[in-house]
């Protein structure tokens, strides 16, 4: 199994994240100190995303990353490989994402004298507390919503990227840096716009379980959110998600493409 794609995904994910970090922190108006935890987690997750995508495409089309410029795979194959990558990365992402959401939602970033300390002191402490209080399965709270969010939207991610690259690149050639940046940026936006409704639901389910359980499942969470807040609830955060998605994914795809060309 070719491993370059895993390594390229690893590095490019970390680079993209450095750019996205400020946006991520504003997103929930929370506080997420330190970048080592997000860098480590996105590196693992992005490596699974790109590694699985590329290797699924290899299985489906029998062409390696290098051969794909000369023999472009069909959009159906790209979509299926993307969905597979999205599905598996969601599983790896679930515990990291849960920890991120729980930490971002802590309201007391600075301890006031006399006030109780924040519930979670950092990522490791958060993981240990969830494990202790909510069990192993607690670490995967919201994972189902995350898989529903990422399976089709990672398909959309790669279709948009490939589609735009092909549109602006002469046949058989590698796309230029500018094309990769723009196609990567728009791939990020398209997939995040599509992912936002389930992203809202996912985060609510991840916060659930801290106090008494409110939601019965994904559908129940959707229904009660719509009932209380209207359909607009599904677009909450779509602007900030898109603003973050462009630079993050432009840099992710640029570094991914260049690392593979460099090694290839
Ligand atoms: C599928 N979904 C849109 C959720 C994410 C796809 C892009 C992944 C990238 N690491 C990022 O964080 O933007």
mmCIF file of C-alpha atoms and ligand atoms in Angstrom:
data_model
loop_
_atom_site.group_PDB
_atom_site.id
_atom_site.type_symbol
_atom_site.label_atom_id
_atom_site.label_comp_id
_atom_site.label_asym_id
_atom_site.label_seq_id
_atom_site.Cartn_x
_atom_site.Cartn_y
_atom_site.Cartn_z
ATOM 1 C CA UNK A 1 0.000 0.000 0.000
ATOM 2 C CA UNK A 2 1.563 3.325 -1.024
ATOM 3 C CA UNK A 3 2.290 5.346 2.108
ATOM 4 C CA UNK A 4 3.447 8.653 0.577
ATOM 5 C CA UNK A 5 -0.143 9.886 0.492
ATOM 6 C CA UNK A 6 -0.521 9.233 4.220
ATOM 7 C CA UNK A 7 2.645 11.168 4.988
ATOM 8 C CA UNK A 8 1.787 13.998 2.591
ATOM 9 C CA UNK A 9 -1.691 14.181 4.128
ATOM 10 C CA UNK A 10 -0.121 14.299 7.567
ATOM 11 C CA UNK A 11 2.156 17.245 6.815
ATOM 12 C CA UNK A 12 -0.292 19.174 4.671
ATOM 13 C CA UNK A 13 -3.033 18.845 7.280
ATOM 14 C CA UNK A 14 -0.763 20.304 9.945
ATOM 15 C CA UNK A 15 0.191 23.233 7.691
ATOM 16 C CA UNK A 16 -3.429 23.957 6.856
ATOM 17 C CA UNK A 17 -4.339 23.878 10.492
ATOM 18 C CA UNK A 18 -1.826 26.526 11.521
ATOM 19 C CA UNK A 19 -3.698 28.897 9.225
ATOM 20 C CA UNK A 20 -7.119 27.803 10.387
ATOM 21 C CA UNK A 21 -6.469 27.903 14.106
ATOM 22 C CA UNK A 22 -7.508 31.532 14.714
ATOM 23 C CA UNK A 23 -10.792 30.925 12.864
ATOM 24 C CA UNK A 24 -11.455 27.774 14.820
ATOM 25 C CA UNK A 25 -11.078 29.593 18.081
ATOM 26 C CA UNK A 26 -13.499 32.373 17.165
ATOM 27 C CA UNK A 27 -15.979 29.884 15.803
ATOM 28 C CA UNK A 28 -17.385 29.006 19.171
ATOM 29 C CA UNK A 29 -16.184 32.121 20.963
ATOM 30 C CA UNK A 30 -14.372 29.709 23.185
ATOM 31 C CA UNK A 31 -10.776 29.460 24.179
ATOM 32 C CA UNK A 32 -8.459 26.791 22.976
ATOM 33 C CA UNK A 33 -4.985 27.401 24.229
ATOM 34 C CA UNK A 34 -1.956 25.754 22.672
ATOM 35 C CA UNK A 35 -1.622 24.279 19.246
ATOM 36 C CA UNK A 36 0.187 21.008 19.848
ATOM 37 C CA UNK A 37 -2.992 19.033 20.430
ATOM 38 C CA UNK A 38 -4.821 20.316 17.319
ATOM 39 C CA UNK A 39 -1.700 19.868 15.195
ATOM 40 C CA UNK A 40 -1.175 16.309 16.334
ATOM 41 C CA UNK A 41 -4.815 15.419 15.832
ATOM 42 C CA UNK A 42 -5.329 17.033 12.431
ATOM 43 C CA UNK A 43 -2.110 15.440 11.212
ATOM 44 C CA UNK A 44 -3.401 11.964 12.069
ATOM 45 C CA UNK A 45 -6.853 12.665 10.699
ATOM 46 C CA UNK A 46 -5.677 14.283 7.467
ATOM 47 C CA UNK A 47 -3.256 11.481 6.887
ATOM 48 C CA UNK A 48 -6.143 9.000 7.094
ATOM 49 C CA UNK A 49 -8.282 11.223 4.839
ATOM 50 C CA UNK A 50 -5.750 11.544 2.009
ATOM 51 C CA UNK A 51 -4.183 8.115 2.473
ATOM 52 C CA UNK A 52 -7.508 6.271 2.356
ATOM 53 C CA UNK A 53 -8.796 8.422 -0.515
ATOM 54 C CA UNK A 54 -5.751 7.788 -2.645
ATOM 55 C CA UNK A 55 -5.539 4.092 -1.892
ATOM 56 C CA UNK A 56 -9.264 3.568 -2.521
ATOM 57 C CA UNK A 57 -8.829 5.302 -5.865
ATOM 58 C CA UNK A 58 -5.925 2.981 -6.575
ATOM 59 C CA UNK A 59 -8.153 -0.019 -5.837
ATOM 60 C CA UNK A 60 -10.997 1.304 -7.972
ATOM 61 C CA UNK A 61 -9.019 2.511 -10.966
ATOM 62 C CA UNK A 62 -5.651 0.726 -10.724
ATOM 63 C CA UNK A 63 -3.814 4.026 -11.229
ATOM 64 C CA UNK A 64 -1.321 5.542 -8.812
ATOM 65 C CA UNK A 65 -1.183 9.223 -7.891
ATOM 66 C CA UNK A 66 1.469 9.825 -10.606
ATOM 67 C CA UNK A 67 -0.516 8.054 -13.325
ATOM 68 C CA UNK A 68 -3.737 9.877 -12.583
ATOM 69 C CA UNK A 69 -2.827 12.997 -14.553
ATOM 70 C CA UNK A 70 -2.457 10.993 -17.746
ATOM 71 C CA UNK A 71 -5.439 8.734 -17.035
ATOM 72 C CA UNK A 72 -7.910 10.786 -15.000
ATOM 73 C CA UNK A 73 -10.333 8.726 -12.894
ATOM 74 C CA UNK A 74 -14.090 9.158 -13.354
ATOM 75 C CA UNK A 75 -16.021 11.460 -11.030
ATOM 76 C CA UNK A 76 -17.961 8.480 -9.690
ATOM 77 C CA UNK A 77 -14.720 6.856 -8.589
ATOM 78 C CA UNK A 78 -13.463 10.129 -7.112
ATOM 79 C CA UNK A 79 -16.699 10.547 -5.172
ATOM 80 C CA UNK A 80 -16.677 6.970 -3.874
ATOM 81 C CA UNK A 81 -13.032 7.194 -2.826
ATOM 82 C CA UNK A 82 -13.750 10.525 -1.119
ATOM 83 C CA UNK A 83 -16.718 9.068 0.769
ATOM 84 C CA UNK A 84 -14.566 6.161 1.953
ATOM 85 C CA UNK A 85 -11.849 8.545 3.119
ATOM 86 C CA UNK A 86 -14.440 10.739 4.838
ATOM 87 C CA UNK A 87 -16.079 7.828 6.594
ATOM 88 C CA UNK A 88 -12.827 6.440 8.022
ATOM 89 C CA UNK A 89 -11.368 9.809 8.952
ATOM 90 C CA UNK A 90 -14.570 10.641 10.868
ATOM 91 C CA UNK A 91 -13.967 7.633 13.066
ATOM 92 C CA UNK A 92 -10.424 8.807 13.899
ATOM 93 C CA UNK A 93 -11.543 12.401 14.257
ATOM 94 C CA UNK A 94 -14.428 11.685 16.647
ATOM 95 C CA UNK A 95 -12.585 11.650 20.015
ATOM 96 C CA UNK A 96 -10.284 14.568 19.062
ATOM 97 C CA UNK A 97 -13.195 16.632 17.839
ATOM 98 C CA UNK A 98 -15.200 15.891 20.961
ATOM 99 C CA UNK A 99 -12.326 17.113 23.142
ATOM 100 C CA UNK A 100 -11.966 20.247 21.044
ATOM 101 C CA UNK A 101 -15.661 21.080 21.276
ATOM 102 C CA UNK A 102 -15.778 20.434 25.024
ATOM 103 C CA UNK A 103 -12.731 22.635 25.648
ATOM 104 C CA UNK A 104 -14.002 25.421 23.415
ATOM 105 C CA UNK A 105 -17.280 25.492 25.239
ATOM 106 C CA UNK A 106 -15.768 25.957 28.660
ATOM 107 C CA UNK A 107 -16.936 29.357 29.687
ATOM 108 C CA UNK A 108 -14.379 30.149 32.382
ATOM 109 C CA UNK A 109 -11.000 30.450 30.669
ATOM 110 C CA UNK A 110 -9.428 32.323 33.566
ATOM 111 C CA UNK A 111 -10.131 31.130 37.082
ATOM 112 C CA UNK A 112 -11.616 33.856 39.266
ATOM 113 C CA UNK A 113 -10.454 33.767 42.880
ATOM 114 C CA UNK A 114 -12.837 31.556 44.801
ATOM 115 C CA UNK A 115 -14.570 30.156 41.704
ATOM 116 C CA UNK A 116 -14.367 26.424 41.010
ATOM 117 C CA UNK A 117 -11.620 25.442 38.533
ATOM 118 C CA UNK A 118 -12.700 24.816 34.918
ATOM 119 C CA UNK A 119 -14.023 21.336 34.463
ATOM 120 C CA UNK A 120 -11.271 20.344 32.036
ATOM 121 C CA UNK A 121 -7.697 21.496 32.485
ATOM 122 C CA UNK A 122 -6.442 20.546 29.044
ATOM 123 C CA UNK A 123 -6.866 17.969 26.266
ATOM 124 C CA UNK A 124 -5.449 15.011 28.209
ATOM 125 C CA UNK A 125 -7.375 15.847 31.328
ATOM 126 C CA UNK A 126 -10.515 16.291 29.232
ATOM 127 C CA UNK A 127 -10.031 12.868 27.598
ATOM 128 C CA UNK A 128 -9.441 11.211 30.972
ATOM 129 C CA UNK A 129 -12.496 12.874 32.538
ATOM 130 C CA UNK A 130 -14.790 11.897 29.670
ATOM 131 C CA UNK A 131 -13.493 8.351 29.870
ATOM 132 C CA UNK A 132 -14.067 8.243 33.622
ATOM 133 C CA UNK A 133 -17.476 9.907 33.659
ATOM 134 C CA UNK A 134 -19.011 8.790 30.383
ATOM 135 C CA UNK A 135 -17.081 5.609 29.599
ATOM 136 C CA UNK A 136 -15.215 4.558 26.451
ATOM 137 C CA UNK A 137 -18.320 5.101 24.342
ATOM 138 C CA UNK A 138 -18.516 8.612 25.774
ATOM 139 C CA UNK A 139 -15.371 9.436 23.791
ATOM 140 C CA UNK A 140 -17.342 8.691 20.643
ATOM 141 C CA UNK A 141 -20.332 10.836 21.514
ATOM 142 C CA UNK A 142 -21.556 12.536 18.352
ATOM 143 C CA UNK A 143 -19.459 10.193 16.171
ATOM 144 C CA UNK A 144 -22.476 9.036 14.234
ATOM 145 C CA UNK A 145 -23.380 12.617 13.311
ATOM 146 C CA UNK A 146 -19.750 13.218 12.395
ATOM 147 C CA UNK A 147 -19.773 10.253 9.998
ATOM 148 C CA UNK A 148 -22.987 11.465 8.414
ATOM 149 C CA UNK A 149 -21.394 14.900 8.095
ATOM 150 C CA UNK A 150 -18.135 13.724 6.546
ATOM 151 C CA UNK A 151 -18.963 10.747 4.316
ATOM 152 C CA UNK A 152 -20.761 12.636 1.522
ATOM 153 C CA UNK A 153 -19.032 15.970 2.086
ATOM 154 C CA UNK A 154 -15.524 14.592 1.655
ATOM 155 C CA UNK A 155 -16.816 13.118 -1.628
ATOM 156 C CA UNK A 156 -17.881 16.669 -2.554
ATOM 157 C CA UNK A 157 -14.486 17.953 -1.387
ATOM 158 C CA UNK A 158 -12.496 15.804 -3.835
ATOM 159 C CA UNK A 159 -14.978 16.188 -6.716
ATOM 160 C CA UNK A 160 -14.750 19.977 -6.447
ATOM 161 C CA UNK A 161 -10.979 19.898 -6.200
ATOM 162 C CA UNK A 162 -10.494 17.558 -9.161
ATOM 163 C CA UNK A 163 -13.202 19.234 -11.237
ATOM 164 C CA UNK A 164 -11.677 22.704 -10.855
ATOM 165 C CA UNK A 165 -8.144 21.434 -11.461
ATOM 166 C CA UNK A 166 -9.226 19.728 -14.685
ATOM 167 C CA UNK A 167 -11.122 22.776 -15.860
ATOM 168 C CA UNK A 168 -8.077 25.019 -15.645
ATOM 169 C CA UNK A 169 -5.277 22.613 -16.603
ATOM 170 C CA UNK A 170 -4.281 21.514 -20.118
ATOM 171 C CA UNK A 171 -4.774 17.773 -20.548
ATOM 172 C CA UNK A 172 -2.063 15.537 -19.141
ATOM 173 C CA UNK A 173 -0.306 18.339 -17.281
ATOM 174 C CA UNK A 174 -0.004 19.027 -13.588
ATOM 175 C CA UNK A 175 -2.164 21.899 -12.332
ATOM 176 C CA UNK A 176 -0.290 25.132 -11.578
ATOM 177 C CA UNK A 177 0.188 26.340 -7.994
ATOM 178 C CA UNK A 178 -2.444 29.027 -8.491
ATOM 179 C CA UNK A 179 -4.930 26.438 -9.744
ATOM 180 C CA UNK A 180 -4.199 24.113 -6.822
ATOM 181 C CA UNK A 181 -4.660 26.956 -4.325
ATOM 182 C CA UNK A 182 -7.951 28.115 -5.806
ATOM 183 C CA UNK A 183 -9.317 24.600 -6.390
ATOM 184 C CA UNK A 184 -8.310 23.563 -2.858
ATOM 185 C CA UNK A 185 -9.863 26.688 -1.370
ATOM 186 C CA UNK A 186 -13.165 26.202 -3.197
ATOM 187 C CA UNK A 187 -13.169 22.480 -2.381
ATOM 188 C CA UNK A 188 -12.950 23.500 1.268
ATOM 189 C CA UNK A 189 -15.794 25.996 0.938
ATOM 190 C CA UNK A 190 -18.083 23.644 -1.012
ATOM 191 C CA UNK A 191 -17.611 20.797 1.426
ATOM 192 C CA UNK A 192 -18.007 23.007 4.484
ATOM 193 C CA UNK A 193 -21.195 24.617 3.194
ATOM 194 C CA UNK A 194 -22.609 21.127 2.667
ATOM 195 C CA UNK A 195 -21.277 19.964 6.036
ATOM 196 C CA UNK A 196 -22.561 22.844 8.155
ATOM 197 C CA UNK A 197 -26.078 21.495 8.954
ATOM 198 C CA UNK A 198 -24.689 18.267 10.383
ATOM 199 C CA UNK A 199 -21.799 20.127 11.967
ATOM 200 C CA UNK A 200 -24.281 22.071 14.100
ATOM 201 C CA UNK A 201 -26.068 18.880 15.115
ATOM 202 C CA UNK A 202 -22.799 17.066 15.790
ATOM 203 C CA UNK A 203 -21.550 19.756 18.160
ATOM 204 C CA UNK A 204 -24.820 19.777 20.055
ATOM 205 C CA UNK A 205 -24.671 16.051 20.510
ATOM 206 C CA UNK A 206 -21.073 16.267 21.697
ATOM 207 C CA UNK A 207 -22.057 18.786 24.365
ATOM 208 C CA UNK A 208 -24.970 16.627 25.365
ATOM 209 C CA UNK A 209 -24.035 14.152 28.066
ATOM 210 C CA UNK A 210 -22.173 16.778 30.045
ATOM 211 C CA UNK A 211 -25.361 17.475 31.926
ATOM 212 C CA UNK A 212 -28.460 15.332 31.677
ATOM 213 C CA UNK A 213 -28.956 13.731 28.285
ATOM 214 C CA UNK A 214 -31.375 15.702 26.172
ATOM 215 C CA UNK A 215 -31.223 14.169 22.712
ATOM 216 C CA UNK A 216 -32.255 10.673 21.790
ATOM 217 C CA UNK A 217 -30.190 10.596 18.612
ATOM 218 C CA UNK A 218 -29.223 12.520 15.465
ATOM 219 C CA UNK A 219 -32.797 12.798 14.187
ATOM 220 C CA UNK A 220 -34.152 13.854 17.546
ATOM 221 C CA UNK A 221 -31.450 16.509 17.873
ATOM 222 C CA UNK A 222 -32.316 17.822 14.382
ATOM 223 C CA UNK A 223 -36.044 17.920 15.067
ATOM 224 C CA UNK A 224 -35.812 19.636 18.408
ATOM 225 C CA UNK A 225 -33.257 22.171 17.143
ATOM 226 C CA UNK A 226 -35.518 23.072 14.192
ATOM 227 C CA UNK A 227 -38.582 23.211 16.405
ATOM 228 C CA UNK A 228 -36.920 25.620 18.801
ATOM 229 C CA UNK A 229 -34.845 27.738 16.450
ATOM 230 C CA UNK A 230 -36.234 27.296 12.941
ATOM 231 C CA UNK A 231 -34.453 26.087 9.806
ATOM 232 C CA UNK A 232 -31.802 28.793 10.147
ATOM 233 C CA UNK A 233 -30.179 26.646 12.791
ATOM 234 C CA UNK A 234 -28.662 24.532 10.010
ATOM 235 C CA UNK A 235 -26.677 27.470 8.695
ATOM 236 C CA UNK A 236 -25.215 28.575 11.948
ATOM 237 C CA UNK A 237 -21.508 29.237 11.499
ATOM 238 C CA UNK A 238 -21.570 28.788 7.714
ATOM 239 C CA UNK A 239 -19.757 32.100 7.094
ATOM 240 C CA UNK A 240 -16.945 31.480 9.531
ATOM 241 C CA UNK A 241 -16.668 27.862 8.353
ATOM 242 C CA UNK A 242 -16.239 29.062 4.770
ATOM 243 C CA UNK A 243 -13.804 31.831 5.692
ATOM 244 C CA UNK A 244 -11.678 29.286 7.478
ATOM 245 C CA UNK A 245 -12.069 26.606 4.809
ATOM 246 C CA UNK A 246 -10.536 28.603 1.955
ATOM 247 C CA UNK A 247 -7.030 29.251 3.333
ATOM 248 C CA UNK A 248 -6.852 25.957 5.240
ATOM 249 C CA UNK A 249 -7.663 23.807 2.245
ATOM 250 C CA UNK A 250 -5.744 25.909 -0.275
ATOM 251 C CA UNK A 251 -2.588 25.318 1.772
ATOM 252 C CA UNK A 252 -3.467 21.694 2.497
ATOM 253 C CA UNK A 253 -3.841 20.819 -1.195
ATOM 254 C CA UNK A 254 -0.836 22.868 -2.284
ATOM 255 C CA UNK A 255 1.491 21.192 0.189
ATOM 256 C CA UNK A 256 -0.025 17.762 -0.501
ATOM 257 C CA UNK A 257 0.476 18.093 -4.269
ATOM 258 C CA UNK A 258 3.991 19.446 -3.930
ATOM 259 C CA UNK A 259 5.151 16.842 -1.427
ATOM 260 C CA UNK A 260 3.942 14.069 -3.721
ATOM 261 C CA UNK A 261 5.550 15.626 -6.800
ATOM 262 C CA UNK A 262 8.760 16.075 -4.910
ATOM 263 C CA UNK A 263 8.831 12.443 -3.744
ATOM 264 C CA UNK A 264 7.443 11.062 -6.990
HETATM 265 C C1 LIG B 1 -15.883 17.337 5.273
HETATM 266 N N1 LIG B 1 -15.496 18.563 5.933
HETATM 267 C C2 LIG B 1 -16.103 19.665 5.223
HETATM 268 C C3 LIG B 1 -16.074 18.554 7.252
HETATM 269 C C4 LIG B 1 -14.074 18.681 6.075
HETATM 270 C C5 LIG B 1 -13.261 18.478 4.811
HETATM 271 C C6 LIG B 1 -11.953 19.251 4.854
HETATM 272 C C7 LIG B 1 -10.984 18.842 5.867
HETATM 273 C C8 LIG B 1 -10.026 19.904 6.293
HETATM 274 N N2 LIG B 1 -9.048 19.313 7.167
HETATM 275 C C9 LIG B 1 -10.696 21.052 7.029
HETATM 276 O O1 LIG B 1 -10.672 21.047 8.253
HETATM 277 O O2 LIG B 1 -11.222 21.946 6.410
#
